[in-house]
Amino acid sequence: MAQLRGSGGVDPAEVKRRIGPVGVWTGVLGGQSAEFGRRAAAEVENLGYGALWVGETARYKEALVHSAILLGATRSLVVATGVANIWVRDATAAANGANALAEAYDGRFLLGLGVSHAPLVSARGHDYGRPLAAMRSYLDAMDETEYAAPLPQRAPRVLAALRPGMLRLAAQRSVGAHPYFVTPEHTARAREVLGPGPVLAPEQAVVLDTDPGSAREKARRYTSWYLSLPNYVNNLREIGWAEEDLSGSGSDALVDAIVPWGDPETVAQRVRAHHDAGADHVCVQPLVDGPDDLLPQLRALAPLLLTP
């Protein structure tokens, strides 16, 4: 049996190479049929995106099973959880599930882990009191898990990290960080905390719509939910946003900072801003009206986002 500790010897540089500079983040596929997901994943791969990040919610497909469905439909695409909630499965299940996917799919699985949010964790009957300590204990338990099946290399993991404590833990105990609901200014701060080596892969929501009114309306459907969660609000306060910007669904200035809207070139400029700030990989999340809009928008963005 192999006892796997720390980052398991996984080189962050190899993860960066595999995922490339731009990927796709979506929560849409978890609520669709497996066949829809397979077709979408295959097209994401064919378009040239390096990774497909899938969210996890209580109403949608379980994250590791969902990842297996998408990995089975692709040949080279990395599939990543963005993120698997540590309160949903114990550390042994997470470690063994991730390692099974790593072995079965030639290292194409990336395990993103997160502590979620107090209201969601409380609804599951858990005590959210010390999320950083909970994550540290979870990683300890993962690293103590003995895995008997063949395993050329363990699954790499990244942590959903916003503030310095979790970012430092990500640098120490994983290959890097996957911040969500952030700006390029946060990316610059995160890179400073992480240092140059670890993977930094922020999510970036986007709206392909050039009309200010309708674009911001779409963006606010997204920002209003996340601005109800203290983790995101506290992070935005820390990087300088005022209370009037953070109330409700957010000020126009905050909405525009979190969700760039406009034509594909405008979106590409924001992705480049994250790279200039220190991101290795940007996970682009088109905010779509329905699942059938996802692939057309990714097709429209691909020539600008994926051209060297």
PDB file of C-alpha atoms in Angstrom:
ATOM      1  CA  MET A   1       0.000   0.000   0.000  1.00  0.00           C
ATOM      2  CA  ALA A   2       1.194   3.513  -0.798  1.00  0.00           C
ATOM      3  CA  GLN A   3       0.796   6.115   1.904  1.00  0.00           C
ATOM      4  CA  LEU A   4       0.391   9.437   0.154  1.00  0.00           C
ATOM      5  CA  ARG A   5       1.367  12.637   1.924  1.00  0.00           C
ATOM      6  CA  GLY A   6       1.360  16.350   1.163  1.00  0.00           C
ATOM      7  CA  SER A   7       1.059  17.073  -2.545  1.00  0.00           C
ATOM      8  CA  GLY A   8       2.082  13.493  -3.297  1.00  0.00           C
ATOM      9  CA  GLY A   9       5.084  14.571  -5.317  1.00  0.00           C
ATOM     10  CA  VAL A  10       2.908  16.171  -7.998  1.00  0.00           C
ATOM     11  CA  ASP A  11       4.809  18.968  -9.710  1.00  0.00           C
ATOM     12  CA  PRO A  12       2.778  22.200  -9.990  1.00  0.00           C
ATOM     13  CA  ALA A  13       4.614  22.973 -13.234  1.00  0.00           C
ATOM     14  CA  GLU A  14       3.236  19.775 -14.747  1.00  0.00           C
ATOM     15  CA  VAL A  15      -0.286  20.707 -13.661  1.00  0.00           C
ATOM     16  CA  LYS A  16       0.150  24.145 -15.248  1.00  0.00           C
ATOM     17  CA  ARG A  17       1.268  22.521 -18.476  1.00  0.00           C
ATOM     18  CA  ARG A  18      -1.697  20.159 -18.522  1.00  0.00           C
ATOM     19  CA  ILE A  19      -4.414  22.726 -17.822  1.00  0.00           C
ATOM     20  CA  GLY A  20      -2.952  25.452 -20.049  1.00  0.00           C
ATOM     21  CA  PRO A  21      -3.696  29.166 -19.699  1.00  0.00           C
ATOM     22  CA  VAL A  22      -7.492  29.089 -20.149  1.00  0.00           C
ATOM     23  CA  GLY A  23     -10.218  26.682 -19.126  1.00  0.00           C
ATOM     24  CA  VAL A  24     -13.982  26.610 -18.702  1.00  0.00           C
ATOM     25  CA  TRP A  25     -15.891  26.773 -15.414  1.00  0.00           C
ATOM     26  CA  THR A  26     -19.544  25.785 -15.418  1.00  0.00           C
ATOM     27  CA  GLY A  27     -22.239  24.746 -13.009  1.00  0.00           C
ATOM     28  CA  VAL A  28     -24.662  24.066 -15.851  1.00  0.00           C
ATOM     29  CA  LEU A  29     -23.650  20.515 -16.729  1.00  0.00           C
ATOM     30  CA  GLY A  30     -24.433  19.050 -13.321  1.00  0.00           C
ATOM     31  CA  GLY A  31     -28.128  19.632 -13.931  1.00  0.00           C
ATOM     32  CA  GLN A  32     -28.188  18.152 -17.438  1.00  0.00           C
ATOM     33  CA  SER A  33     -28.195  14.611 -18.760  1.00  0.00           C
ATOM     34  CA  ALA A  34     -24.989  12.633 -18.831  1.00  0.00           C
ATOM     35  CA  GLU A  35     -25.179  12.572 -22.633  1.00  0.00           C
ATOM     36  CA  PHE A  36     -25.436  16.360 -22.787  1.00  0.00           C
ATOM     37  CA  GLY A  37     -22.390  16.602 -20.533  1.00  0.00           C
ATOM     38  CA  ARG A  38     -20.402  14.182 -22.651  1.00  0.00           C
ATOM     39  CA  ARG A  39     -21.098  16.165 -25.831  1.00  0.00           C
ATOM     40  CA  ALA A  40     -20.248  19.444 -24.117  1.00  0.00           C
ATOM     41  CA  ALA A  41     -16.989  18.129 -22.667  1.00  0.00           C
ATOM     42  CA  ALA A  42     -15.916  16.760 -26.048  1.00  0.00           C
ATOM     43  CA  GLU A  43     -16.528  20.126 -27.681  1.00  0.00           C
ATOM     44  CA  VAL A  44     -14.720  22.030 -24.919  1.00  0.00           C
ATOM     45  CA  GLU A  45     -11.742  19.774 -25.616  1.00  0.00           C
ATOM     46  CA  ASN A  46     -11.996  20.182 -29.401  1.00  0.00           C
ATOM     47  CA  LEU A  47     -12.154  23.968 -29.080  1.00  0.00           C
ATOM     48  CA  GLY A  48      -8.791  23.884 -27.292  1.00  0.00           C
ATOM     49  CA  TYR A  49      -9.653  24.794 -23.706  1.00  0.00           C
ATOM     50  CA  GLY A  50      -7.254  23.089 -21.327  1.00  0.00           C
ATOM     51  CA  ALA A  51      -9.553  22.187 -18.453  1.00  0.00           C
ATOM     52  CA  LEU A  52     -13.227  21.864 -17.642  1.00  0.00           C
ATOM     53  CA  TRP A  53     -14.120  22.858 -14.066  1.00  0.00           C
ATOM     54  CA  VAL A  54     -17.449  21.632 -12.716  1.00  0.00           C
ATOM     55  CA  GLY A  55     -19.261  22.918  -9.668  1.00  0.00           C
ATOM     56  CA  GLU A  56     -21.029  20.884  -7.016  1.00  0.00           C
ATOM     57  CA  THR A  57     -24.385  21.674  -5.440  1.00  0.00           C
ATOM     58  CA  ALA A  58     -26.849  19.649  -3.390  1.00  0.00           C
ATOM     59  CA  ARG A  59     -29.240  19.398  -6.366  1.00  0.00           C
ATOM     60  CA  TYR A  60     -26.765  18.312  -9.042  1.00  0.00           C
ATOM     61  CA  LYS A  61     -24.480  15.391  -9.843  1.00  0.00           C
ATOM     62  CA  GLU A  62     -21.963  14.308  -7.205  1.00  0.00           C
ATOM     63  CA  ALA A  63     -18.640  15.886  -8.139  1.00  0.00           C
ATOM     64  CA  LEU A  64     -16.390  12.853  -8.555  1.00  0.00           C
ATOM     65  CA  VAL A  65     -18.996  10.772 -10.390  1.00  0.00           C
ATOM     66  CA  HIS A  66     -19.700  13.738 -12.646  1.00  0.00           C
ATOM     67  CA  SER A  67     -15.975  14.109 -13.338  1.00  0.00           C
ATOM     68  CA  ALA A  68     -15.756  10.441 -14.336  1.00  0.00           C
ATOM     69  CA  ILE A  69     -18.583  10.909 -16.844  1.00  0.00           C
ATOM     70  CA  LEU A  70     -16.781  13.851 -18.466  1.00  0.00           C
ATOM     71  CA  LEU A  71     -13.349  12.235 -18.399  1.00  0.00           C
ATOM     72  CA  GLY A  72     -14.783   9.217 -20.165  1.00  0.00           C
ATOM     73  CA  ALA A  73     -15.966  11.420 -23.026  1.00  0.00           C
ATOM     74  CA  THR A  74     -12.594  13.116 -23.623  1.00  0.00           C
ATOM     75  CA  ARG A  75      -9.032  12.200 -24.520  1.00  0.00           C
ATOM     76  CA  SER A  76      -6.732  14.950 -23.251  1.00  0.00           C
ATOM     77  CA  LEU A  77      -8.927  17.456 -21.393  1.00  0.00           C
ATOM     78  CA  VAL A  78      -8.298  17.912 -17.670  1.00  0.00           C
ATOM     79  CA  VAL A  79     -11.499  17.723 -15.624  1.00  0.00           C
ATOM     80  CA  ALA A  80     -11.402  19.589 -12.314  1.00  0.00           C
ATOM     81  CA  THR A  81     -13.842  19.982  -9.453  1.00  0.00           C
ATOM     82  CA  GLY A  82     -14.570  23.614  -8.757  1.00  0.00           C
ATOM     83  CA  VAL A  83     -15.024  22.647  -6.013  1.00  0.00           C
ATOM     84  CA  ALA A  84     -15.755  19.433  -4.141  1.00  0.00           C
ATOM     85  CA  ASN A  85     -17.179  20.365  -0.738  1.00  0.00           C
ATOM     86  CA  ILE A  86     -15.244  18.777   2.153  1.00  0.00           C
ATOM     87  CA  TRP A  87     -18.484  18.427   4.140  1.00  0.00           C
ATOM     88  CA  VAL A  88     -20.112  16.240   1.465  1.00  0.00           C
ATOM     89  CA  ARG A  89     -17.736  13.232   1.648  1.00  0.00           C
ATOM     90  CA  ASP A  90     -15.155  12.200   4.199  1.00  0.00           C
ATOM     91  CA  ALA A  91     -11.455  12.523   3.499  1.00  0.00           C
ATOM     92  CA  THR A  92     -10.925   8.829   2.783  1.00  0.00           C
ATOM     93  CA  ALA A  93     -13.656   8.837   0.142  1.00  0.00           C
ATOM     94  CA  ALA A  94     -12.203  11.991  -1.419  1.00  0.00           C
ATOM     95  CA  ALA A  95      -8.669  10.601  -1.493  1.00  0.00           C
ATOM     96  CA  ASN A  96      -9.625   7.193  -2.862  1.00  0.00           C
ATOM     97  CA  GLY A  97     -12.086   8.615  -5.385  1.00  0.00           C
ATOM     98  CA  ALA A  98      -9.594  11.156  -6.687  1.00  0.00           C
ATOM     99  CA  ASN A  99      -6.809   8.590  -6.927  1.00  0.00           C
ATOM    100  CA  ALA A 100      -9.065   6.164  -8.797  1.00  0.00           C
ATOM    101  CA  LEU A 101      -9.806   8.875 -11.356  1.00  0.00           C
ATOM    102  CA  ALA A 102      -6.124   9.825 -11.598  1.00  0.00           C
ATOM    103  CA  GLU A 103      -5.146   6.241 -12.381  1.00  0.00           C
ATOM    104  CA  ALA A 104      -8.037   5.507 -14.717  1.00  0.00           C
ATOM    105  CA  TYR A 105      -7.641   8.657 -16.775  1.00  0.00           C
ATOM    106  CA  ASP A 106      -3.871   9.096 -16.979  1.00  0.00           C
ATOM    107  CA  GLY A 107      -3.572  11.999 -14.553  1.00  0.00           C
ATOM    108  CA  ARG A 108      -6.285  14.133 -16.166  1.00  0.00           C
ATOM    109  CA  PHE A 109      -8.268  14.663 -12.961  1.00  0.00           C
ATOM    110  CA  LEU A 110      -7.653  17.685 -10.728  1.00  0.00           C
ATOM    111  CA  LEU A 111      -9.344  17.681  -7.318  1.00  0.00           C
ATOM    112  CA  GLY A 112     -10.476  21.130  -6.236  1.00  0.00           C
ATOM    113  CA  LEU A 113     -11.497  21.175  -2.565  1.00  0.00           C
ATOM    114  CA  GLY A 114     -13.363  23.851  -0.630  1.00  0.00           C
ATOM    115  CA  VAL A 115     -14.847  24.527   2.798  1.00  0.00           C
ATOM    116  CA  SER A 116     -18.091  25.932   1.320  1.00  0.00           C
ATOM    117  CA  HIS A 117     -20.069  28.490   3.357  1.00  0.00           C
ATOM    118  CA  ALA A 118     -21.639  28.588   6.780  1.00  0.00           C
ATOM    119  CA  PRO A 119     -25.331  28.565   5.692  1.00  0.00           C
ATOM    120  CA  LEU A 120     -24.785  25.628   3.341  1.00  0.00           C
ATOM    121  CA  VAL A 121     -22.715  23.662   5.830  1.00  0.00           C
ATOM    122  CA  SER A 122     -25.172  24.265   8.667  1.00  0.00           C
ATOM    123  CA  ALA A 123     -27.971  22.965   6.449  1.00  0.00           C
ATOM    124  CA  ARG A 124     -26.079  19.655   6.290  1.00  0.00           C
ATOM    125  CA  GLY A 125     -25.844  19.492  10.092  1.00  0.00           C
ATOM    126  CA  HIS A 126     -22.168  20.453  10.438  1.00  0.00           C
ATOM    127  CA  ASP A 127     -20.433  23.120  12.524  1.00  0.00           C
ATOM    128  CA  TYR A 128     -18.671  25.631  10.277  1.00  0.00           C
ATOM    129  CA  GLY A 129     -16.909  27.338  13.200  1.00  0.00           C
ATOM    130  CA  ARG A 130     -13.265  26.973  12.095  1.00  0.00           C
ATOM    131  CA  PRO A 131     -13.082  26.412   8.342  1.00  0.00           C
ATOM    132  CA  LEU A 132      -9.306  26.746   8.040  1.00  0.00           C
ATOM    133  CA  ALA A 133      -8.742  24.185  10.794  1.00  0.00           C
ATOM    134  CA  ALA A 134     -11.366  21.927   9.215  1.00  0.00           C
ATOM    135  CA  MET A 135      -9.557  22.014   5.877  1.00  0.00           C
ATOM    136  CA  ARG A 136      -6.207  21.324   7.509  1.00  0.00           C
ATOM    137  CA  SER A 137      -7.625  18.315   9.355  1.00  0.00           C
ATOM    138  CA  TYR A 138      -9.285  17.061   6.179  1.00  0.00           C
ATOM    139  CA  LEU A 139      -5.986  17.237   4.275  1.00  0.00           C
ATOM    140  CA  ASP A 140      -4.235  15.420   7.115  1.00  0.00           C
ATOM    141  CA  ALA A 141      -6.797  12.620   6.884  1.00  0.00           C
ATOM    142  CA  MET A 142      -6.482  12.462   3.100  1.00  0.00           C
ATOM    143  CA  ASP A 143      -2.712  12.164   3.368  1.00  0.00           C
ATOM    144  CA  GLU A 144      -3.012   9.352   5.898  1.00  0.00           C
ATOM    145  CA  THR A 145      -5.274   7.334   3.612  1.00  0.00           C
ATOM    146  CA  GLU A 146      -3.722   4.118   2.383  1.00  0.00           C
ATOM    147  CA  TYR A 147      -4.520   3.333  -1.244  1.00  0.00           C
ATOM    148  CA  ALA A 148      -3.967  -0.271  -2.330  1.00  0.00           C
ATOM    149  CA  ALA A 149      -4.814  -0.111  -6.038  1.00  0.00           C
ATOM    150  CA  PRO A 150      -2.164   0.662  -8.667  1.00  0.00           C
ATOM    151  CA  LEU A 151      -1.381   4.371  -8.781  1.00  0.00           C
ATOM    152  CA  PRO A 152       1.373   5.859 -10.965  1.00  0.00           C
ATOM    153  CA  GLN A 153       0.821   9.268  -9.345  1.00  0.00           C
ATOM    154  CA  ARG A 154      -1.805  10.582  -6.961  1.00  0.00           C
ATOM    155  CA  ALA A 155      -4.407  13.093  -8.090  1.00  0.00           C
ATOM    156  CA  PRO A 156      -3.199  16.671  -7.725  1.00  0.00           C
ATOM    157  CA  ARG A 157      -5.381  18.943  -5.614  1.00  0.00           C
ATOM    158  CA  VAL A 158      -5.998  22.666  -5.363  1.00  0.00           C
ATOM    159  CA  LEU A 159      -7.839  24.557  -2.647  1.00  0.00           C
ATOM    160  CA  ALA A 160     -10.610  27.099  -3.030  1.00  0.00           C
ATOM    161  CA  ALA A 161      -8.768  29.966  -1.359  1.00  0.00           C
ATOM    162  CA  LEU A 162      -9.533  33.658  -1.021  1.00  0.00           C
ATOM    163  CA  ARG A 163      -7.819  35.111   2.021  1.00  0.00           C
ATOM    164  CA  PRO A 164      -4.196  34.756   3.188  1.00  0.00           C
ATOM    165  CA  GLY A 165      -4.664  31.870   5.630  1.00  0.00           C
ATOM    166  CA  MET A 166      -6.263  29.532   3.101  1.00  0.00           C
ATOM    167  CA  LEU A 167      -3.909  30.704   0.359  1.00  0.00           C
ATOM    168  CA  ARG A 168      -0.914  29.827   2.516  1.00  0.00           C
ATOM    169  CA  LEU A 169      -2.423  26.426   3.254  1.00  0.00           C
ATOM    170  CA  ALA A 170      -2.964  25.914  -0.476  1.00  0.00           C
ATOM    171  CA  ALA A 171       0.700  26.637  -1.129  1.00  0.00           C
ATOM    172  CA  GLN A 172       1.818  24.279   1.643  1.00  0.00           C
ATOM    173  CA  ARG A 173      -0.565  21.374   1.167  1.00  0.00           C
ATOM    174  CA  SER A 174      -1.642  21.325  -2.474  1.00  0.00           C
ATOM    175  CA  VAL A 175      -0.418  22.297  -5.924  1.00  0.00           C
ATOM    176  CA  GLY A 176      -2.157  25.668  -5.709  1.00  0.00           C
ATOM    177  CA  ALA A 177      -5.299  27.755  -5.374  1.00  0.00           C
ATOM    178  CA  HIS A 178      -8.597  28.160  -7.187  1.00  0.00           C
ATOM    179  CA  PRO A 179     -10.123  31.507  -6.124  1.00  0.00           C
ATOM    180  CA  TYR A 180     -13.728  32.178  -7.099  1.00  0.00           C
ATOM    181  CA  PHE A 181     -15.685  35.464  -7.458  1.00  0.00           C
ATOM    182  CA  VAL A 182     -12.536  37.559  -7.641  1.00  0.00           C
ATOM    183  CA  THR A 183     -10.930  40.390  -9.592  1.00  0.00           C
ATOM    184  CA  PRO A 184      -7.449  40.755 -11.120  1.00  0.00           C
ATOM    185  CA  GLU A 185      -6.539  42.822  -8.049  1.00  0.00           C
ATOM    186  CA  HIS A 186      -7.222  39.776  -5.904  1.00  0.00           C
ATOM    187  CA  THR A 187      -5.211  37.638  -8.295  1.00  0.00           C
ATOM    188  CA  ALA A 188      -2.186  39.886  -7.760  1.00  0.00           C
ATOM    189  CA  ARG A 189      -2.557  39.593  -3.971  1.00  0.00           C
ATOM    190  CA  ALA A 190      -3.036  35.848  -4.185  1.00  0.00           C
ATOM    191  CA  ARG A 191       0.121  35.442  -6.251  1.00  0.00           C
ATOM    192  CA  GLU A 192       2.064  37.432  -3.680  1.00  0.00           C
ATOM    193  CA  VAL A 193       0.887  35.110  -0.891  1.00  0.00           C
ATOM    194  CA  LEU A 194       1.355  31.888  -2.870  1.00  0.00           C
ATOM    195  CA  GLY A 195       4.749  32.724  -4.282  1.00  0.00           C
ATOM    196  CA  PRO A 196       5.804  31.918  -7.849  1.00  0.00           C
ATOM    197  CA  GLY A 197       5.541  28.125  -7.847  1.00  0.00           C
ATOM    198  CA  PRO A 198       1.975  27.072  -6.990  1.00  0.00           C
ATOM    199  CA  VAL A 199      -0.839  26.990  -9.527  1.00  0.00           C
ATOM    200  CA  LEU A 200      -3.119  30.041  -9.424  1.00  0.00           C
ATOM    201  CA  ALA A 201      -6.373  29.401 -11.307  1.00  0.00           C
ATOM    202  CA  PRO A 202      -9.051  32.047 -10.653  1.00  0.00           C
ATOM    203  CA  GLU A 203     -12.594  31.728 -11.947  1.00  0.00           C
ATOM    204  CA  GLN A 204     -13.892  34.583 -14.115  1.00  0.00           C
ATOM    205  CA  ALA A 205     -17.619  34.946 -14.802  1.00  0.00           C
ATOM    206  CA  VAL A 206     -18.464  36.772 -18.050  1.00  0.00           C
ATOM    207  CA  VAL A 207     -21.524  38.045 -19.902  1.00  0.00           C
ATOM    208  CA  LEU A 208     -21.497  38.241 -23.694  1.00  0.00           C
ATOM    209  CA  ASP A 209     -23.892  41.155 -24.115  1.00  0.00           C
ATOM    210  CA  THR A 210     -23.064  44.690 -25.252  1.00  0.00           C
ATOM    211  CA  ASP A 211     -26.191  46.337 -23.809  1.00  0.00           C
ATOM    212  CA  PRO A 212     -25.357  47.775 -20.353  1.00  0.00           C
ATOM    213  CA  GLY A 213     -28.838  47.263 -18.923  1.00  0.00           C
ATOM    214  CA  SER A 214     -29.398  43.671 -19.935  1.00  0.00           C
ATOM    215  CA  ALA A 215     -25.743  42.728 -19.351  1.00  0.00           C
ATOM    216  CA  ARG A 216     -25.777  43.997 -15.775  1.00  0.00           C
ATOM    217  CA  GLU A 217     -29.134  42.366 -15.162  1.00  0.00           C
ATOM    218  CA  LYS A 218     -27.620  39.007 -16.121  1.00  0.00           C
ATOM    219  CA  ALA A 219     -24.537  39.711 -14.033  1.00  0.00           C
ATOM    220  CA  ARG A 220     -26.649  40.604 -11.001  1.00  0.00           C
ATOM    221  CA  ARG A 221     -28.425  37.258 -11.057  1.00  0.00           C
ATOM    222  CA  TYR A 222     -24.968  35.895 -10.297  1.00  0.00           C
ATOM    223  CA  THR A 223     -23.592  38.533  -7.926  1.00  0.00           C
ATOM    224  CA  SER A 224     -26.717  38.736  -5.752  1.00  0.00           C
ATOM    225  CA  TRP A 225     -26.317  35.135  -4.551  1.00  0.00           C
ATOM    226  CA  TYR A 226     -22.590  35.346  -3.845  1.00  0.00           C
ATOM    227  CA  LEU A 227     -22.911  38.696  -2.076  1.00  0.00           C
ATOM    228  CA  SER A 228     -25.186  36.934   0.431  1.00  0.00           C
ATOM    229  CA  LEU A 229     -22.282  34.712   1.532  1.00  0.00           C
ATOM    230  CA  PRO A 230     -19.887  36.168   4.136  1.00  0.00           C
ATOM    231  CA  ASN A 231     -16.723  34.571   2.752  1.00  0.00           C
ATOM    232  CA  TYR A 232     -16.994  36.461  -0.525  1.00  0.00           C
ATOM    233  CA  VAL A 233     -18.105  39.710   1.059  1.00  0.00           C
ATOM    234  CA  ASN A 234     -15.262  39.656   3.589  1.00  0.00           C
ATOM    235  CA  ASN A 235     -12.752  38.998   0.831  1.00  0.00           C
ATOM    236  CA  LEU A 236     -14.039  41.952  -1.193  1.00  0.00           C
ATOM    237  CA  ARG A 237     -13.870  44.183   1.887  1.00  0.00           C
ATOM    238  CA  GLU A 238     -10.290  43.115   2.393  1.00  0.00           C
ATOM    239  CA  ILE A 239      -9.279  44.215  -1.099  1.00  0.00           C
ATOM    240  CA  GLY A 240     -10.904  47.623  -0.626  1.00  0.00           C
ATOM    241  CA  TRP A 241     -14.584  47.557  -1.600  1.00  0.00           C
ATOM    242  CA  ALA A 242     -16.893  49.763   0.463  1.00  0.00           C
ATOM    243  CA  GLU A 243     -20.118  48.720   2.178  1.00  0.00           C
ATOM    244  CA  GLU A 244     -22.276  50.584  -0.343  1.00  0.00           C
ATOM    245  CA  ASP A 245     -20.693  48.541  -3.134  1.00  0.00           C
ATOM    246  CA  LEU A 246     -21.418  45.257  -1.358  1.00  0.00           C
ATOM    247  CA  SER A 247     -25.070  45.723  -0.458  1.00  0.00           C
ATOM    248  CA  GLY A 248     -27.831  43.965  -2.385  1.00  0.00           C
ATOM    249  CA  SER A 249     -26.631  42.685  -5.725  1.00  0.00           C
ATOM    250  CA  GLY A 250     -23.716  45.132  -5.745  1.00  0.00           C
ATOM    251  CA  SER A 251     -22.991  48.560  -7.150  1.00  0.00           C
ATOM    252  CA  ASP A 252     -22.470  48.970 -10.891  1.00  0.00           C
ATOM    253  CA  ALA A 253     -18.766  49.386 -10.219  1.00  0.00           C
ATOM    254  CA  LEU A 254     -18.564  46.126  -8.285  1.00  0.00           C
ATOM    255  CA  VAL A 255     -20.688  44.216 -10.789  1.00  0.00           C
ATOM    256  CA  ASP A 256     -18.463  45.404 -13.627  1.00  0.00           C
ATOM    257  CA  ALA A 257     -15.339  44.459 -11.655  1.00  0.00           C
ATOM    258  CA  ILE A 258     -16.586  40.949 -10.907  1.00  0.00           C
ATOM    259  CA  VAL A 259     -18.328  40.232 -14.224  1.00  0.00           C
ATOM    260  CA  PRO A 260     -16.925  41.793 -17.393  1.00  0.00           C
ATOM    261  CA  TRP A 261     -19.596  42.195 -20.051  1.00  0.00           C
ATOM    262  CA  GLY A 262     -19.545  43.152 -23.698  1.00  0.00           C
ATOM    263  CA  ASP A 263     -18.109  41.592 -26.819  1.00  0.00           C
ATOM    264  CA  PRO A 264     -15.574  38.718 -26.824  1.00  0.00           C
ATOM    265  CA  GLU A 265     -12.635  41.137 -26.995  1.00  0.00           C
ATOM    266  CA  THR A 266     -13.786  42.881 -23.804  1.00  0.00           C
ATOM    267  CA  VAL A 267     -13.949  39.523 -22.042  1.00  0.00           C
ATOM    268  CA  ALA A 268     -10.524  38.548 -23.409  1.00  0.00           C
ATOM    269  CA  GLN A 269      -9.053  41.743 -21.982  1.00  0.00           C
ATOM    270  CA  ARG A 270     -10.188  40.742 -18.482  1.00  0.00           C
ATOM    271  CA  VAL A 271      -8.717  37.267 -18.874  1.00  0.00           C
ATOM    272  CA  ARG A 272      -5.432  38.857 -19.937  1.00  0.00           C
ATOM    273  CA  ALA A 273      -5.596  41.117 -16.873  1.00  0.00           C
ATOM    274  CA  HIS A 274      -5.697  38.053 -14.623  1.00  0.00           C
ATOM    275  CA  HIS A 275      -2.719  36.572 -16.429  1.00  0.00           C
ATOM    276  CA  ASP A 276      -0.834  39.850 -16.136  1.00  0.00           C
ATOM    277  CA  ALA A 277      -1.605  39.835 -12.392  1.00  0.00           C
ATOM    278  CA  GLY A 278      -0.073  36.400 -11.935  1.00  0.00           C
ATOM    279  CA  ALA A 279      -2.691  33.794 -12.878  1.00  0.00           C
ATOM    280  CA  ASP A 280      -1.417  30.639 -14.542  1.00  0.00           C
ATOM    281  CA  HIS A 281      -4.871  29.563 -15.704  1.00  0.00           C
ATOM    282  CA  VAL A 282      -8.185  31.433 -15.875  1.00  0.00           C
ATOM    283  CA  CYS A 283     -11.442  29.446 -15.674  1.00  0.00           C
ATOM    284  CA  VAL A 284     -13.963  31.351 -17.800  1.00  0.00           C
ATOM    285  CA  GLN A 285     -17.609  30.986 -16.786  1.00  0.00           C
ATOM    286  CA  PRO A 286     -20.135  32.300 -19.318  1.00  0.00           C
ATOM    287  CA  LEU A 287     -23.298  33.317 -17.485  1.00  0.00           C
ATOM    288  CA  VAL A 288     -25.904  31.818 -19.781  1.00  0.00           C
ATOM    289  CA  ASP A 289     -29.690  31.884 -19.879  1.00  0.00           C
ATOM    290  CA  GLY A 290     -29.815  28.118 -20.423  1.00  0.00           C
ATOM    291  CA  PRO A 291     -27.562  25.137 -21.167  1.00  0.00           C
ATOM    292  CA  ASP A 292     -27.981  25.475 -24.935  1.00  0.00           C
ATOM    293  CA  ASP A 293     -26.249  28.868 -24.784  1.00  0.00           C
ATOM    294  CA  LEU A 294     -23.045  27.546 -23.205  1.00  0.00           C
ATOM    295  CA  LEU A 295     -21.276  26.061 -26.216  1.00  0.00           C
ATOM    296  CA  PRO A 296     -22.106  28.889 -28.662  1.00  0.00           C
ATOM    297  CA  GLN A 297     -20.567  31.367 -26.245  1.00  0.00           C
ATOM    298  CA  LEU A 298     -17.474  29.235 -25.731  1.00  0.00           C
ATOM    299  CA  ARG A 299     -17.127  28.998 -29.512  1.00  0.00           C
ATOM    300  CA  ALA A 300     -17.331  32.785 -29.812  1.00  0.00           C
ATOM    301  CA  LEU A 301     -14.691  33.274 -27.115  1.00  0.00           C
ATOM    302  CA  ALA A 302     -12.251  30.578 -28.235  1.00  0.00           C
ATOM    303  CA  PRO A 303     -10.484  32.476 -31.066  1.00  0.00           C
ATOM    304  CA  LEU A 304      -9.583  35.348 -28.723  1.00  0.00           C
ATOM    305  CA  LEU A 305      -8.891  33.360 -25.555  1.00  0.00           C
ATOM    306  CA  LEU A 306      -6.976  30.447 -27.052  1.00  0.00           C
ATOM    307  CA  THR A 307      -4.811  32.126 -29.681  1.00  0.00           C
ATOM    308  CA  PRO A 308      -1.171  32.250 -28.503  1.00  0.00           C
TER     309      PRO A 308
END
